[in-house]
CSV table of C-alpha atoms in Angstrom, one decimal:
chain,number,residue,atom,x,y,z
N,1,MET,CA,62.1,-2.6,-6.9
N,2,ALA,CA,58.6,-2.4,-8.4
N,3,SER,CA,55.7,-2.2,-5.9
N,4,GLN,CA,53.1,-4.8,-5.8
N,5,PRO,CA,49.9,-3.9,-7.7
N,6,ARG,CA,46.9,-3.1,-5.6
N,7,ALA,CA,44.8,-6.2,-5.0
N,8,TRP,CA,42.1,-4.7,-2.8
N,9,GLN,CA,38.8,-3.0,-3.6
N,10,ARG,CA,37.2,-0.3,-1.4
N,11,MET,CA,33.5,-1.1,-0.8
N,12,LEU,CA,30.7,1.4,-0.3
N,13,SER,CA,30.5,0.2,3.3
N,14,GLY,CA,34.1,1.4,3.8
N,15,ARG,CA,35.5,-2.1,3.9
N,16,ARG,CA,38.7,-2.9,2.0
N,17,LEU,CA,38.4,-6.4,0.4
N,18,ASP,CA,41.7,-8.0,-0.4
N,19,LEU,CA,40.9,-10.1,-3.5
N,20,LEU,CA,44.0,-12.3,-2.9
N,21,ASP,CA,43.3,-12.9,0.8
N,22,PRO,CA,39.7,-12.1,1.5
N,23,THR,CA,38.5,-12.4,5.1
N,24,PRO,CA,34.9,-12.8,6.4
N,25,MET,CA,35.4,-9.6,8.4
N,26,ASP,CA,35.5,-7.5,5.2
N,27,ILE,CA,32.3,-9.0,3.8
N,28,GLU,CA,29.0,-7.0,4.1
N,29,ILE,CA,25.7,-8.1,2.7
N,30,GLU,CA,24.9,-4.6,1.6
N,31,ASP,CA,28.1,-4.5,-0.5
N,32,ILE,CA,27.2,-7.9,-2.1
N,33,ALA,CA,23.6,-6.8,-2.8
N,34,HIS,CA,24.6,-3.5,-4.3
N,35,GLY,CA,27.3,-5.0,-6.5
N,36,LEU,CA,25.2,-7.9,-7.7
N,37,ALA,CA,22.3,-5.6,-8.5
N,38,PHE,CA,24.5,-3.7,-10.9
N,39,VAL,CA,26.3,-6.6,-12.5
N,40,ALA,CA,24.5,-7.7,-15.8
N,41,ARG,CA,24.1,-11.3,-16.7
N,42,TRP,CA,24.7,-12.4,-20.3
N,43,ASN,CA,27.1,-9.4,-20.7
N,44,GLY,CA,24.0,-7.2,-20.9
N,45,GLN,CA,22.8,-8.9,-24.1
N,46,THR,CA,19.2,-9.2,-23.0
N,47,ILE,CA,16.0,-7.5,-24.0
N,48,GLY,CA,14.3,-4.9,-21.9
N,49,ASP,CA,14.9,-1.5,-20.4
N,50,TYR,CA,17.0,-2.9,-17.5
N,51,ALA,CA,19.9,-5.3,-17.5
N,52,TYR,CA,19.1,-8.7,-15.9
N,53,SER,CA,21.3,-8.6,-12.8
N,54,VAL,CA,23.1,-11.3,-11.0
N,55,ALA,CA,21.1,-10.3,-7.9
N,56,GLU,CA,17.8,-11.0,-9.7
N,57,HIS,CA,19.3,-14.3,-11.0
N,58,SER,CA,20.3,-15.3,-7.5
N,59,LEU,CA,16.8,-14.7,-6.2
N,60,LEU,CA,15.4,-16.9,-8.9
N,61,VAL,CA,18.0,-19.6,-8.3
N,62,GLU,CA,17.1,-19.7,-4.6
N,63,GLN,CA,13.4,-19.9,-5.6
N,64,ILE,CA,14.1,-22.8,-8.0
N,65,TYR,CA,16.3,-24.6,-5.5
N,66,ALA,CA,13.4,-24.5,-3.0
N,67,LEU,CA,11.1,-26.0,-5.6
N,68,ILE,CA,13.5,-28.9,-6.5
N,69,GLN,CA,14.6,-29.4,-2.8
N,70,PRO,CA,11.5,-28.5,-0.7
N,71,LYS,CA,12.9,-30.2,2.4
N,72,ALA,CA,16.4,-28.7,2.2
N,73,PRO,CA,17.6,-26.9,5.3
N,74,ILE,CA,17.4,-23.1,5.3
N,75,ARG,CA,21.2,-22.9,5.2
N,76,TRP,CA,21.3,-24.5,1.8
N,77,ARG,CA,18.7,-22.1,0.5
N,78,LEU,CA,21.0,-19.3,1.8
N,79,ALA,CA,23.9,-20.9,-0.1
N,80,ALA,CA,21.7,-21.0,-3.2
N,81,LEU,CA,21.0,-17.3,-2.8
N,82,LEU,CA,24.7,-16.6,-2.4
N,83,HIS,CA,25.9,-19.0,-5.1
N,84,ASP,CA,27.2,-16.1,-7.3
N,85,ALA,CA,28.1,-13.7,-4.5
N,86,PRO,CA,31.8,-13.4,-5.5
N,87,GLU,CA,30.6,-11.7,-8.7
N,88,TYR,CA,30.0,-8.5,-6.7
N,89,VAL,CA,33.7,-7.9,-7.0
N,90,ILE,CA,34.9,-10.1,-9.9
N,91,GLY,CA,31.9,-9.6,-12.2
N,92,ASP,CA,29.9,-12.1,-14.2
N,93,MET,CA,32.0,-13.6,-16.8
N,94,ILE,CA,30.3,-15.7,-19.4
N,95,SER,CA,31.5,-19.3,-19.8
N,96,PRO,CA,33.6,-18.6,-22.9
N,97,VAL,CA,35.5,-15.8,-21.2
N,98,LYS,CA,36.1,-18.0,-18.1
N,99,ALA,CA,37.6,-20.7,-20.3
N,100,ALA,CA,39.9,-18.1,-22.0
N,101,VAL,CA,41.0,-16.7,-18.6
N,102,GLY,CA,41.9,-20.1,-17.3
N,103,PRO,CA,42.1,-21.6,-13.8
N,104,GLY,CA,43.0,-18.4,-12.1
N,105,TYR,CA,39.4,-17.2,-12.2
N,106,GLY,CA,38.2,-20.4,-10.4
N,107,VAL,CA,40.8,-20.0,-7.7
N,108,LEU,CA,39.8,-16.4,-7.0
N,109,ASP,CA,36.1,-17.3,-7.0
N,110,ASP,CA,36.7,-20.2,-4.5
N,111,ARG,CA,38.6,-17.9,-2.1
N,112,LEU,CA,35.9,-15.3,-2.2
N,113,THR,CA,33.2,-17.9,-1.8
N,114,ALA,CA,34.8,-19.4,1.2
N,115,ALA,CA,35.1,-16.0,2.9
N,116,ILE,CA,31.4,-15.2,2.1
N,117,HIS,CA,30.2,-18.5,3.4
N,118,ILE,CA,32.1,-18.3,6.7
N,119,LYS,CA,30.8,-14.7,7.2
N,120,PHE,CA,27.2,-16.0,7.0
N,121,GLY,CA,27.6,-19.2,9.0
N,122,LEU,CA,27.9,-21.6,6.0
N,123,PRO,CA,30.7,-24.1,5.5
N,124,ALA,CA,33.6,-22.7,3.5
N,125,THR,CA,33.1,-25.5,1.0
N,126,LEU,CA,29.6,-26.9,0.4
N,127,PRO,CA,28.9,-30.6,0.4
N,128,VAL,CA,29.2,-32.0,-3.1
N,129,ALA,CA,25.5,-33.1,-3.3
N,130,VAL,CA,24.3,-29.6,-2.2
N,131,LYS,CA,26.6,-27.9,-4.7
N,132,LYS,CA,25.2,-30.1,-7.5
N,133,GLN,CA,21.6,-29.4,-6.5
N,134,ILE,CA,22.3,-25.6,-6.6
N,135,LYS,CA,24.0,-26.1,-10.0
N,136,THR,CA,20.8,-27.8,-11.2
N,137,ALA,CA,18.8,-24.8,-10.1
N,138,ASP,CA,21.3,-22.5,-11.7
N,139,LYS,CA,21.0,-24.3,-15.0
N,140,ILE,CA,17.2,-24.1,-14.9
N,141,SER,CA,17.5,-20.4,-14.2
N,142,ALA,CA,19.9,-20.0,-17.2
N,143,TRP,CA,17.4,-21.9,-19.4
N,144,LEU,CA,14.6,-19.5,-18.4
N,145,GLU,CA,16.8,-16.5,-19.0
N,146,ALA,CA,18.1,-17.8,-22.3
N,147,THR,CA,14.6,-18.4,-23.7
N,148,GLN,CA,12.8,-15.4,-22.2
N,149,ILE,CA,15.3,-12.6,-22.4
N,150,ALA,CA,18.5,-13.6,-24.2
N,151,GLY,CA,17.2,-14.6,-27.6
N,152,PHE,CA,17.9,-18.3,-27.5
N,153,THR,CA,15.5,-20.8,-29.0
N,154,VAL,CA,14.2,-23.6,-26.8
N,155,SER,CA,16.2,-26.2,-28.7
N,156,GLU,CA,19.4,-24.2,-28.2
N,157,ALA,CA,18.7,-23.7,-24.5
N,158,ASP,CA,17.9,-27.4,-24.2
N,159,LYS,CA,21.3,-28.3,-25.7
N,160,LEU,CA,23.3,-25.9,-23.6
N,161,PHE,CA,21.5,-26.1,-20.2
N,162,GLY,CA,19.4,-29.2,-20.3
N,163,LYS,CA,15.7,-29.4,-20.7
N,164,PRO,CA,14.0,-28.5,-17.4
N,165,ALA,CA,11.0,-30.4,-16.0
N,166,PRO,CA,7.8,-28.6,-17.0
N,167,ASP,CA,6.4,-28.7,-13.5
N,168,ILE,CA,9.4,-26.8,-12.1
N,169,ILE,CA,9.4,-24.0,-14.6
N,170,LYS,CA,5.6,-23.6,-14.8
N,171,GLY,CA,4.7,-20.0,-14.1
N,172,LEU,CA,8.3,-18.8,-13.6
N,173,ARG,CA,8.9,-15.5,-15.4
N,174,ILE,CA,12.0,-13.4,-15.7
N,175,HIS,CA,11.6,-9.9,-14.1
N,176,LEU,CA,13.5,-6.9,-15.3
N,177,ARG,CA,13.6,-4.2,-12.6
N,178,PRO,CA,15.6,-1.2,-11.5
N,179,PRO,CA,18.8,-2.2,-9.7
N,180,LEU,CA,17.8,-0.5,-6.5
N,181,ALA,CA,14.6,-2.5,-6.2
N,182,VAL,CA,16.5,-5.7,-6.8
N,183,ARG,CA,19.2,-4.7,-4.3
N,184,GLN,CA,16.5,-4.2,-1.7
N,185,ASP,CA,14.8,-7.5,-2.4
N,186,PHE,CA,18.1,-9.4,-2.4
N,187,THR,CA,19.1,-7.9,1.0
N,188,ALA,CA,15.7,-8.6,2.5
N,189,ARG,CA,15.7,-12.2,1.3
N,190,HIS,CA,19.2,-12.7,2.7
N,191,ASN,CA,18.1,-11.3,6.1
N,192,VAL,CA,15.0,-13.6,6.2
N,193,LEU,CA,17.0,-16.7,5.4
N,194,LEU,CA,19.8,-15.7,7.9
N,195,SER,CA,17.2,-15.1,10.6
N,196,GLN,CA,15.9,-18.7,10.2
N,197,LEU,CA,19.2,-20.4,10.5
């Protein structure tokens, strides 16, 4: 009888994360921050000397979320920071690849998200309204990334991501930095938000 394929990944913290049955006990913010700082958005197809990482994107999404929802509780800002956290193990697949992979990707993402949320005191599933608000911030971030570093025209980005309100994006610039600096900032921001819950 054939043995089951390995479905866990060893993390730098020493944890073994079972991708088919992830538990909050095996989630560490240092692993998330490290992984996301080395995962490139846009499949690495961006200008600059450094890839634009999912960790940097997550910091921007949390910042945008705070701009569009200034009275939101801190826990939802933490949820915005962690909105792509499962990508520390499953990577950042662009939308066309997710469509090709099918519903299995979404199931895996949902399992990991639930474990991550529980680990940091968030509900396993976010309220629909909060999820939509974070998605809005995510699309604004994607618009900024598309137009500033991924080679899209403004009209292309408007069609794909929606035209953001000028007052929200005013002064927001994409930063390309070494992964270790981004990792440190992501971890620090997480710790600040967690301490305010």
